[in-house]
């Protein structure tokens, strides 16, 4: 069975080994047998960033942080908090600045 989901409806994607869980803005979740790496390659040009090994986040739903370096990304509708890995602090802060301007 094939499921069609609009890219703009995806808040973030959580990686679980060889599976990924898509969390939508309406609160629904879907499990996919695709890895997070596959989704990263597909969605990078659509405004998604990878703040850590275990997540991929839609920049359109990020509440812009007031401090740098960024250690947590908060998402608008759910107020979900996504941790940012130490190694990606600078990269994520740069991407947020570029997206904001």
PDB file of C-alpha atoms in Angstrom:
ATOM      1  CA  UNK A   1       0.000   0.000   0.000  1.00  0.00           C
ATOM      2  CA  UNK A   2       1.274   3.437  -0.907  1.00  0.00           C
ATOM      3  CA  UNK A   3       0.512   6.486   1.200  1.00  0.00           C
ATOM      4  CA  UNK A   4       0.783  10.036  -0.095  1.00  0.00           C
ATOM      5  CA  UNK A   5       1.778  12.700   2.412  1.00  0.00           C
ATOM      6  CA  UNK A   6       2.336  16.353   1.562  1.00  0.00           C
ATOM      7  CA  UNK A   7       5.871  17.484   2.403  1.00  0.00           C
ATOM      8  CA  UNK A   8       4.522  20.610   4.122  1.00  0.00           C
ATOM      9  CA  UNK A   9       2.514  18.427   6.529  1.00  0.00           C
ATOM     10  CA  UNK A  10       5.626  16.733   7.950  1.00  0.00           C
ATOM     11  CA  UNK A  11       6.867  18.316  11.213  1.00  0.00           C
ATOM     12  CA  UNK A  12       9.780  15.989  11.766  1.00  0.00           C
ATOM     13  CA  UNK A  13      10.982  12.462  11.184  1.00  0.00           C
ATOM     14  CA  UNK A  14      12.397  10.273  13.923  1.00  0.00           C
ATOM     15  CA  UNK A  15      14.878   7.541  13.011  1.00  0.00           C
ATOM     16  CA  UNK A  16      14.649   4.109  14.606  1.00  0.00           C
ATOM     17  CA  UNK A  17      17.306   1.886  13.079  1.00  0.00           C
ATOM     18  CA  UNK A  18      16.092   0.788   9.649  1.00  0.00           C
ATOM     19  CA  UNK A  19      12.711   2.457  10.183  1.00  0.00           C
ATOM     20  CA  UNK A  20      11.531   6.056  10.363  1.00  0.00           C
ATOM     21  CA  UNK A  21       8.530   7.571  12.077  1.00  0.00           C
ATOM     22  CA  UNK A  22       6.963  10.544  10.320  1.00  0.00           C
ATOM     23  CA  UNK A  23       5.232  12.989  12.679  1.00  0.00           C
ATOM     24  CA  UNK A  24       2.703  15.202  10.932  1.00  0.00           C
ATOM     25  CA  UNK A  25       1.369  18.618  11.978  1.00  0.00           C
ATOM     26  CA  UNK A  26      -2.092  17.126  12.633  1.00  0.00           C
ATOM     27  CA  UNK A  27      -0.571  14.781  15.236  1.00  0.00           C
ATOM     28  CA  UNK A  28      -0.677  11.598  13.190  1.00  0.00           C
ATOM     29  CA  UNK A  29       2.357   9.360  12.921  1.00  0.00           C
ATOM     30  CA  UNK A  30       3.346   6.921  10.209  1.00  0.00           C
ATOM     31  CA  UNK A  31       6.088   4.301  10.222  1.00  0.00           C
ATOM     32  CA  UNK A  32       8.183   3.811   7.114  1.00  0.00           C
ATOM     33  CA  UNK A  33      10.694   1.107   6.256  1.00  0.00           C
ATOM     34  CA  UNK A  34      12.946   3.774   4.703  1.00  0.00           C
ATOM     35  CA  UNK A  35      15.914   4.955   6.709  1.00  0.00           C
ATOM     36  CA  UNK A  36      16.425   8.515   7.888  1.00  0.00           C
ATOM     37  CA  UNK A  37      19.282   8.842   5.382  1.00  0.00           C
ATOM     38  CA  UNK A  38      16.875   8.182   2.490  1.00  0.00           C
ATOM     39  CA  UNK A  39      14.469  10.834   3.779  1.00  0.00           C
ATOM     40  CA  UNK A  40      17.359  13.265   4.289  1.00  0.00           C
ATOM     41  CA  UNK A  41      18.388  12.919   0.640  1.00  0.00           C
ATOM     42  CA  UNK A  42      14.786  13.313  -0.555  1.00  0.00           C
ATOM     43  CA  UNK A  43      13.845  16.273   1.655  1.00  0.00           C
ATOM     44  CA  UNK A  44      17.040  18.317   1.962  1.00  0.00           C
ATOM     45  CA  UNK A  45      16.005  20.653  -0.855  1.00  0.00           C
ATOM     46  CA  UNK A  46      12.586  21.130   0.756  1.00  0.00           C
ATOM     47  CA  UNK A  47      13.857  22.869   3.900  1.00  0.00           C
ATOM     48  CA  UNK A  48      14.592  19.894   6.151  1.00  0.00           C
ATOM     49  CA  UNK A  49      17.651  19.794   8.399  1.00  0.00           C
ATOM     50  CA  UNK A  50      19.235  16.979  10.373  1.00  0.00           C
ATOM     51  CA  UNK A  51      20.025  18.274  13.874  1.00  0.00           C
ATOM     52  CA  UNK A  52      21.121  14.871  15.158  1.00  0.00           C
ATOM     53  CA  UNK A  53      21.672  11.278  14.168  1.00  0.00           C
ATOM     54  CA  UNK A  54      18.084  10.407  15.086  1.00  0.00           C
ATOM     55  CA  UNK A  55      15.966  13.201  13.594  1.00  0.00           C
ATOM     56  CA  UNK A  56      15.140  15.260  10.533  1.00  0.00           C
ATOM     57  CA  UNK A  57      13.227  18.516  11.071  1.00  0.00           C
ATOM     58  CA  UNK A  58      11.133  20.734   8.788  1.00  0.00           C
ATOM     59  CA  UNK A  59      12.551  24.274   9.138  1.00  0.00           C
ATOM     60  CA  UNK A  60       9.129  25.783   8.431  1.00  0.00           C
ATOM     61  CA  UNK A  61       7.944  24.660  11.886  1.00  0.00           C
ATOM     62  CA  UNK A  62      10.991  25.596  13.962  1.00  0.00           C
ATOM     63  CA  UNK A  63      10.548  28.353  16.530  1.00  0.00           C
ATOM     64  CA  UNK A  64      13.673  30.416  15.968  1.00  0.00           C
ATOM     65  CA  UNK A  65      15.917  30.194  19.026  1.00  0.00           C
ATOM     66  CA  UNK A  66      17.226  33.323  20.718  1.00  0.00           C
ATOM     67  CA  UNK A  67      20.590  31.870  21.717  1.00  0.00           C
ATOM     68  CA  UNK A  68      23.581  30.496  19.889  1.00  0.00           C
ATOM     69  CA  UNK A  69      24.813  27.760  19.867  1.00  0.00           C
ATOM     70  CA  UNK A  70      21.488  26.012  19.506  1.00  0.00           C
ATOM     71  CA  UNK A  71      21.080  22.900  21.658  1.00  0.00           C
ATOM     72  CA  UNK A  72      17.332  22.293  21.240  1.00  0.00           C
ATOM     73  CA  UNK A  73      14.931  23.001  18.380  1.00  0.00           C
ATOM     74  CA  UNK A  74      11.325  23.618  19.349  1.00  0.00           C
ATOM     75  CA  UNK A  75       8.532  22.981  16.846  1.00  0.00           C
ATOM     76  CA  UNK A  76       5.555  25.354  16.544  1.00  0.00           C
ATOM     77  CA  UNK A  77       2.286  23.458  16.765  1.00  0.00           C
ATOM     78  CA  UNK A  78       3.354  20.741  19.189  1.00  0.00           C
ATOM     79  CA  UNK A  79       6.114  22.503  21.164  1.00  0.00           C
ATOM     80  CA  UNK A  80       8.068  19.270  20.662  1.00  0.00           C
ATOM     81  CA  UNK A  81      11.739  19.670  21.595  1.00  0.00           C
ATOM     82  CA  UNK A  82      14.322  18.117  19.291  1.00  0.00           C
ATOM     83  CA  UNK A  83      17.909  17.920  20.608  1.00  0.00           C
ATOM     84  CA  UNK A  84      20.786  19.168  18.464  1.00  0.00           C
ATOM     85  CA  UNK A  85      24.009  17.170  18.635  1.00  0.00           C
ATOM     86  CA  UNK A  86      27.119  18.989  19.871  1.00  0.00           C
ATOM     87  CA  UNK A  87      28.876  18.451  16.559  1.00  0.00           C
ATOM     88  CA  UNK A  88      26.072  20.128  14.614  1.00  0.00           C
ATOM     89  CA  UNK A  89      25.524  23.245  16.788  1.00  0.00           C
ATOM     90  CA  UNK A  90      27.366  25.623  14.454  1.00  0.00           C
ATOM     91  CA  UNK A  91      25.954  24.104  11.273  1.00  0.00           C
ATOM     92  CA  UNK A  92      22.365  24.288  12.558  1.00  0.00           C
ATOM     93  CA  UNK A  93      22.813  27.872  13.829  1.00  0.00           C
ATOM     94  CA  UNK A  94      24.105  28.846  10.363  1.00  0.00           C
ATOM     95  CA  UNK A  95      21.191  27.164   8.600  1.00  0.00           C
ATOM     96  CA  UNK A  96      18.690  28.887  10.891  1.00  0.00           C
ATOM     97  CA  UNK A  97      20.247  32.284  10.199  1.00  0.00           C
ATOM     98  CA  UNK A  98      20.121  31.675   6.446  1.00  0.00           C
ATOM     99  CA  UNK A  99      16.515  30.461   6.629  1.00  0.00           C
ATOM    100  CA  UNK A 100      15.459  33.459   8.725  1.00  0.00           C
ATOM    101  CA  UNK A 101      16.850  36.049   6.297  1.00  0.00           C
TER     102      UNK A 101
END
